[in-house]
């Protein structure tokens, strides 16, 4: 299990290396606010189709034959990023490839870990720790390297390639968990959700899933952009640090999620609304240090939604469709990566960073409303029904 955990960690590390570098790309390539958030959001465009195909494929062929080639692709994509500093088109292509890698490795890797551990809550906590640690440390390190060392659009990726060598050595040694007789001969695109669970899954699990990446995606793109004028000479490093704090805080959420049980999702949305509210206060005061406590709140919100959602998915999944239903959860979760782009489009391309303020206020209200709805007795009962299915 430690070998697979490490491989998932190093792939996750690489997916967020470009996050603080978006400010560097903005200056070197002359990207607009829409293009900047689009470069972040195109990740989801590669990820969602990969998710929908990878889960059923792993249920058909096994976990290892699907995951190993995409771990290799993760290293190759980081090498391709070395040319993105001079080409906006290549930047978008690389982010798309990172999305495809993530869609396969994270969804099938989660199912693989769950089968190795054979305890859904414990597997969800281990997965959240691996993903959050990788997602956090990647931008932290790349922000520091890009801010104060030479080759800001190359050195962070070379570090990731070095780490990927470890992952490439370990991943082939992870035992296959899906025996040939247990492999599923079904449709190539299969959501995998058991029929009795479809309504509660759609009404409860899907909103929680969308919240998973809405919180960190907004924290690491929109919020630093709003306060960039208040951070001269340190904006890249602070952006990386904010991303790291947000995602590393997610590793602290699993023990709290275990105590909260079915209330983890509603609690995540409530904390997320508070984090957005605090961010708006920081923008009003032009106080960039407010980004740090905001990152903690949004990271906790992300971690609670991820752990709570994966726990429910693990408990409702049919063992022969675990890859498919896990992929469906992640496909819904990664829709949150589109939120920064939506905020930019709604705010208007010509409005600059301040154009984000009004739509971010609306998002804050919406998140608070969803938290209240998920906390109602009817929604809580639906969560309980999801957990008892299967």
Coordinates of C-alpha atoms in Angstrom, one line a residue:
X1 CA 0.0 0.0 0.0
X2 CA 2.9 2.4 0.8
X3 CA 4.2 2.0 -2.8
X4 CA 0.8 3.0 -4.3
X5 CA 0.4 5.8 -1.8
X6 CA 3.8 7.2 -2.8
X7 CA 3.0 7.0 -6.5
X8 CA -0.3 8.8 -6.0
X9 CA 1.5 11.4 -3.9
X10 CA 4.1 12.3 -6.5
X11 CA 1.6 12.5 -9.3
X12 CA -0.5 14.8 -7.2
X13 CA 2.6 16.9 -6.4
X14 CA 3.0 17.5 -10.1
X15 CA -0.5 18.6 -10.9
X16 CA -0.2 21.7 -8.8
X17 CA 3.3 22.7 -9.7
X18 CA 1.9 25.2 -12.3
X19 CA -0.5 26.8 -9.9
X20 CA 1.7 29.7 -8.5
X21 CA 3.5 29.9 -11.9
X22 CA 0.3 31.1 -13.5
X23 CA 1.3 34.6 -12.4
X24 CA 4.6 34.2 -14.1
X25 CA 2.9 32.9 -17.3
X26 CA 0.6 35.9 -17.1
X27 CA 3.5 38.3 -17.3
X28 CA 5.6 36.4 -19.8
X29 CA 2.8 35.4 -22.1
X30 CA 0.5 38.4 -21.6
X31 CA -2.5 36.4 -20.5
X32 CA -5.8 38.1 -19.6
X33 CA -7.8 37.2 -16.5
X34 CA -10.0 34.9 -18.5
X35 CA -7.0 33.2 -20.1
X36 CA -5.3 32.8 -16.7
X37 CA -8.3 31.1 -15.1
X38 CA -8.9 29.2 -18.4
X39 CA -5.3 27.8 -18.2
X40 CA -6.2 26.5 -14.8
X41 CA -9.6 25.2 -15.7
X42 CA -8.6 23.4 -18.9
X43 CA -7.2 20.8 -16.6
X44 CA -10.8 19.7 -16.0
X45 CA -11.4 19.4 -19.7
X46 CA -8.8 16.7 -19.9
X47 CA -9.7 15.1 -16.6
X48 CA -13.5 14.5 -16.9
X49 CA -13.4 12.3 -20.1
X50 CA -10.4 10.4 -18.7
X51 CA -12.3 9.8 -15.5
X52 CA -15.4 8.5 -17.3
X53 CA -13.3 6.1 -19.4
X54 CA -10.6 5.0 -16.9
X55 CA -12.9 3.8 -14.1
X56 CA -14.8 1.3 -16.3
X57 CA -11.6 0.3 -18.1
X58 CA -10.0 -0.6 -14.8
X59 CA -13.0 -2.6 -13.8
X60 CA -12.6 -4.5 -17.1
X61 CA -8.8 -4.9 -17.3
X62 CA -7.5 -4.4 -13.8
X63 CA -6.0 -1.5 -11.9
X64 CA -2.3 -1.8 -12.8
X65 CA -2.6 -1.9 -16.6
X66 CA -4.6 1.4 -16.5
X67 CA -2.6 3.3 -13.9
X68 CA 1.0 2.6 -14.8
X69 CA 1.0 4.2 -18.3
X70 CA -0.4 7.4 -16.9
X71 CA 2.1 7.6 -14.1
X72 CA 4.7 7.5 -16.9
X73 CA 2.7 10.2 -18.8
X74 CA 2.8 12.4 -15.6
X75 CA 6.6 12.6 -15.9
X76 CA 6.6 13.2 -19.6
X77 CA 4.1 16.0 -19.2
X78 CA 6.3 17.8 -16.7
X79 CA 9.1 17.6 -19.3
X80 CA 6.8 19.0 -21.9
X81 CA 6.1 22.0 -19.6
X82 CA 9.7 23.1 -20.0
X83 CA 8.6 24.8 -23.3
X84 CA 5.4 26.3 -21.9
X85 CA 7.1 29.5 -20.7
X86 CA 7.2 30.7 -24.3
X87 CA 4.0 29.3 -25.7
X88 CA 0.5 29.8 -24.4
X89 CA -0.8 27.0 -26.6
X90 CA 1.7 24.6 -25.1
X91 CA 0.7 25.7 -21.6
X92 CA -2.9 24.8 -22.4
X93 CA -1.9 21.5 -23.9
X94 CA 0.2 20.6 -20.9
X95 CA -2.6 21.5 -18.5
X96 CA -5.0 19.3 -20.5
X97 CA -2.6 16.4 -20.3
X98 CA -2.2 16.9 -16.6
X99 CA -6.0 16.6 -16.3
X100 CA -6.0 13.3 -18.2
X101 CA -3.3 12.0 -16.0
X102 CA -5.1 13.0 -12.9
X103 CA -8.4 11.6 -14.1
X104 CA -6.9 8.2 -14.4
X105 CA -4.4 8.0 -11.5
X106 CA -6.6 9.6 -8.9
X107 CA -9.8 7.7 -9.6
X108 CA -8.4 4.3 -10.3
X109 CA -5.7 4.8 -7.7
X110 CA -8.4 5.5 -5.1
X111 CA -10.2 2.3 -6.1
X112 CA -6.9 0.4 -5.9
X113 CA -6.1 1.8 -2.5
X114 CA -9.6 1.0 -1.2
X115 CA -9.1 -2.6 -2.3
X116 CA -5.7 -2.8 -0.7
X117 CA -7.0 -1.4 2.6
X118 CA -10.5 -3.1 2.5
X119 CA -12.0 -0.5 4.9
X120 CA -13.9 2.4 3.1
X121 CA -13.5 5.1 5.9
X122 CA -9.8 4.2 6.4
X123 CA -9.2 4.1 2.7
X124 CA -10.8 7.5 2.2
X125 CA -8.6 9.0 4.9
X126 CA -5.5 7.5 3.4
X127 CA -6.4 8.7 -0.1
X128 CA -7.2 12.2 1.2
X129 CA -3.8 12.3 2.9
X130 CA -1.9 11.2 -0.2
X131 CA -3.7 13.6 -2.5
X132 CA -3.7 16.6 -0.2
X133 CA 0.0 16.2 0.7
X134 CA 1.0 16.1 -2.9
X135 CA -1.3 18.9 -4.0
X136 CA 0.0 21.1 -1.1
X137 CA 3.7 20.5 -1.3
X138 CA 3.8 20.9 -5.1
X139 CA 2.7 24.6 -5.2
X140 CA 4.6 25.5 -2.0
X141 CA 7.9 24.4 -3.5
X142 CA 7.3 25.7 -7.0
X143 CA 6.3 29.1 -5.6
X144 CA 9.5 29.4 -3.7
X145 CA 11.6 28.2 -6.6
X146 CA 9.9 30.5 -9.1
X147 CA 10.1 33.5 -6.8
X148 CA 13.7 33.5 -5.8
X149 CA 15.7 31.1 -8.0
X150 CA 16.5 31.1 -11.7
X151 CA 14.5 29.3 -14.5
X152 CA 11.1 29.9 -12.8
X153 CA 9.2 28.1 -15.6
X154 CA 11.6 25.1 -15.7
X155 CA 13.2 24.3 -12.4
X156 CA 9.9 23.4 -10.5
X157 CA 9.1 20.8 -13.3
X158 CA 12.6 19.3 -13.1
X159 CA 12.1 18.7 -9.4
X160 CA 8.9 16.9 -10.1
X161 CA 10.5 14.7 -12.8
X162 CA 13.1 13.7 -10.2
X163 CA 10.4 12.7 -7.8
X164 CA 8.5 10.8 -10.5
X165 CA 11.5 8.5 -10.8
X166 CA 10.6 7.2 -7.4
X167 CA 7.0 6.7 -8.4
X168 CA 8.0 5.0 -11.6
X169 CA 10.2 2.5 -9.6
X170 CA 7.5 1.7 -7.0
X171 CA 4.2 1.5 -9.0
X172 CA 5.0 -1.7 -11.0
X173 CA 5.5 -3.5 -7.7
X174 CA 2.0 -2.8 -6.4
X175 CA 0.0 -6.0 -6.4
X176 CA -3.1 -6.2 -8.7
X177 CA -6.3 -6.4 -6.6
X178 CA -8.9 -7.2 -9.1
X179 CA -8.9 -10.9 -9.9
X180 CA -9.7 -11.9 -13.5
X181 CA -12.9 -13.6 -12.4
X182 CA -14.1 -10.3 -10.7
X183 CA -13.5 -8.1 -13.7
X184 CA -16.6 -6.5 -15.2
X185 CA -17.6 -6.8 -18.8
X186 CA -19.9 -3.8 -19.1
X187 CA -20.2 -0.6 -21.0
X188 CA -17.1 1.5 -21.7
X189 CA -18.7 4.5 -20.1
X190 CA -20.5 3.5 -16.9
X191 CA -21.3 5.7 -13.9
X192 CA -21.3 2.7 -11.7
X193 CA -23.9 4.1 -9.2
X194 CA -26.2 1.3 -7.9
X195 CA -29.8 1.9 -9.0
X196 CA -31.3 2.3 -5.5
X197 CA -28.7 5.0 -4.7
X198 CA -29.1 7.1 -7.8
X199 CA -31.5 9.7 -6.4
X200 CA -29.7 10.3 -3.1
X201 CA -26.4 10.2 -4.9
X202 CA -27.5 13.0 -7.3
X203 CA -29.1 15.1 -4.5
X204 CA -26.5 14.7 -1.8
X205 CA -23.2 13.2 -3.0
X206 CA -22.9 15.2 -6.2
X207 CA -23.2 18.6 -4.5
X208 CA -20.6 17.5 -1.9
X209 CA -18.4 16.3 -4.8
X210 CA -18.6 19.7 -6.6
X211 CA -17.7 21.4 -3.4
X212 CA -14.5 19.4 -3.1
X213 CA -12.5 21.5 -5.7
X214 CA -14.6 24.6 -5.8
X215 CA -12.9 25.7 -2.5
X216 CA -9.2 25.1 -3.3
X217 CA -9.6 26.2 -7.0
X218 CA -11.0 29.5 -5.9
X219 CA -8.5 29.9 -3.1
X220 CA -5.4 29.4 -5.3
X221 CA -6.5 31.4 -8.4
X222 CA -9.1 34.0 -7.8
X223 CA -8.1 35.2 -4.3
X224 CA -4.4 35.8 -5.0
X225 CA -5.4 37.6 -8.2
X226 CA -7.7 39.9 -6.3
X227 CA -4.9 40.9 -3.9
X228 CA -1.9 40.8 -6.2
X229 CA -1.5 44.7 -6.1
X230 CA -1.0 44.4 -2.3
X231 CA 1.8 41.8 -2.7
X232 CA 4.6 43.4 -4.8
X233 CA 7.6 41.2 -5.3
X234 CA 6.1 38.3 -3.3
X235 CA 2.9 37.4 -5.2
X236 CA 4.2 34.2 -6.7
X237 CA 5.6 32.9 -3.4
X238 CA 2.5 33.9 -1.5
X239 CA 0.3 32.2 -4.2
X240 CA 2.2 29.0 -3.8
X241 CA 2.1 29.2 0.0
X242 CA -1.7 29.9 -0.1
X243 CA -2.2 26.8 -2.3
X244 CA 0.0 24.7 0.0
X245 CA -1.8 25.8 3.1
X246 CA -5.2 25.2 1.5
X247 CA -4.4 21.7 0.4
X248 CA -2.3 20.7 3.3
X249 CA -5.1 21.7 5.7
X250 CA -7.1 19.1 3.8
X251 CA -4.9 16.4 5.4
X252 CA -6.2 17.5 8.8
X253 CA -9.8 17.0 7.9
X254 CA -10.1 13.2 7.9
X255 CA -10.1 12.7 11.7
X256 CA -12.7 15.5 12.0
X257 CA -14.8 13.9 9.2
X258 CA -14.7 10.6 11.0
X259 CA -16.2 12.3 14.1
X260 CA -18.8 14.2 12.1
X261 CA -20.0 11.2 10.1
X262 CA -22.8 12.2 7.7
X263 CA -22.5 15.9 8.8
X264 CA -19.0 16.2 7.2
X265 CA -20.3 17.4 3.8
X266 CA -22.7 20.1 5.3
X267 CA -19.9 21.2 7.7
X268 CA -17.5 21.5 4.8
X269 CA -19.9 23.8 2.9
X270 CA -20.6 25.9 6.0
X271 CA -16.8 26.4 6.6
X272 CA -16.3 27.1 2.9
X273 CA -18.9 29.9 3.1
X274 CA -17.1 31.4 6.1
X275 CA -13.8 31.2 4.2
X276 CA -15.2 33.1 1.2
X277 CA -16.7 35.7 3.5
X278 CA -13.4 36.2 5.1
X279 CA -11.7 36.5 1.7
X280 CA -14.1 39.3 0.7
X281 CA -13.3 41.1 3.9
X282 CA -9.6 40.9 3.0
X283 CA -10.3 42.3 -0.4
X284 CA -12.2 45.2 1.0
X285 CA -9.3 46.0 3.4
X286 CA -6.6 45.3 0.8
X287 CA -5.0 43.0 3.4
X288 CA -3.2 40.0 1.8
X289 CA -2.4 38.3 5.2
X290 CA -6.1 37.5 5.4
X291 CA -5.4 35.0 2.6
X292 CA -3.7 32.7 5.2
X293 CA -6.7 32.1 7.5
X294 CA -8.9 32.0 4.5
X295 CA -6.7 29.2 3.0
X296 CA -7.1 27.3 6.3
X297 CA -10.9 27.5 6.2
X298 CA -11.2 26.6 2.5
X299 CA -8.7 23.8 2.9
X300 CA -10.7 22.3 5.8
X301 CA -13.9 22.7 3.7
X302 CA -12.2 20.8 0.8
X303 CA -10.9 18.0 3.1
X304 CA -14.3 17.5 4.7
X305 CA -16.1 17.2 1.4
X306 CA -13.4 14.9 -0.1
X307 CA -13.3 12.6 2.9
X308 CA -17.0 12.5 3.5
X309 CA -17.8 12.0 -0.2
X310 CA -15.2 9.2 -0.7
X311 CA -16.5 7.5 2.4
X312 CA -20.0 7.4 1.0
X313 CA -18.7 6.2 -2.4
X314 CA -16.7 3.4 -0.8
X315 CA -19.7 2.2 1.2
X316 CA -22.2 2.2 -1.7
X317 CA -19.9 0.8 -4.4
X318 CA -20.4 -2.7 -5.8
X319 CA -16.9 -4.2 -5.7
X320 CA -17.1 -5.0 -9.5
X321 CA -17.9 -1.3 -10.2
X322 CA -15.7 0.4 -7.7
X323 CA -13.5 2.0 -10.3
X324 CA -16.5 3.4 -12.2
X325 CA -18.4 4.9 -9.3
X326 CA -15.2 6.4 -7.9
X327 CA -14.5 8.0 -11.3
X328 CA -18.0 9.4 -11.3
X329 CA -17.4 11.0 -7.9
X330 CA -14.2 12.6 -9.1
X331 CA -15.8 13.7 -12.4
X332 CA -18.3 15.6 -10.4
X333 CA -15.7 16.9 -8.0
X334 CA -13.5 18.3 -10.8
X335 CA -16.4 20.4 -12.1
X336 CA -15.3 22.8 -9.3
X337 CA -12.2 23.6 -11.3
X338 CA -14.5 25.5 -13.7
X339 CA -15.7 27.8 -11.0
X340 CA -12.8 30.4 -11.3
X341 CA -13.4 30.6 -15.0
X342 CA -17.1 31.1 -14.5
X343 CA -16.4 33.9 -11.9
X344 CA -14.1 35.6 -14.5
X345 CA -16.6 35.3 -17.3
X346 CA -19.5 36.6 -15.1
X347 CA -17.4 39.4 -13.8
X348 CA -16.4 40.5 -17.3
X349 CA -13.0 40.2 -19.0
X350 CA -12.5 44.0 -19.0
X351 CA -13.2 44.5 -15.3
X352 CA -9.8 43.2 -14.2
X353 CA -9.4 41.5 -10.8
X354 CA -12.2 43.6 -9.2
X355 CA -14.6 42.0 -11.7
X356 CA -14.4 38.9 -9.5
X357 CA -15.8 40.5 -6.4
X358 CA -19.5 40.6 -7.3
X359 CA -19.6 37.0 -8.6
X360 CA -17.5 35.8 -5.6
X361 CA -20.1 37.4 -3.3
X362 CA -22.8 35.5 -5.1
X363 CA -20.8 32.2 -4.8
X364 CA -20.5 32.8 -1.1
X365 CA -24.3 33.1 -0.7
X366 CA -24.9 30.1 -2.8
X367 CA -22.4 27.9 -0.8
X368 CA -24.1 29.0 2.4
X369 CA -27.5 28.1 1.0
X370 CA -26.2 24.6 0.0
X371 CA -24.8 24.1 3.4
X372 CA -28.1 24.9 5.0
X373 CA -30.0 22.5 2.6
X374 CA -27.5 19.7 3.2
X375 CA -27.9 20.1 6.9
X376 CA -31.7 19.6 6.9
X377 CA -33.1 16.4 8.4
X378 CA -34.3 15.2 5.0
X379 CA -30.9 15.6 3.4
X380 CA -29.2 14.0 6.3
X381 CA -31.6 11.0 6.0
X382 CA -30.7 10.7 2.4
X383 CA -27.0 10.6 3.3
X384 CA -27.8 7.8 5.7
X385 CA -29.6 5.9 2.9
X386 CA -26.6 6.3 0.6
X387 CA -24.3 4.8 3.2
X388 CA -26.6 1.8 3.7
X389 CA -27.0 0.9 0.0
X390 CA -25.1 -2.2 -1.2

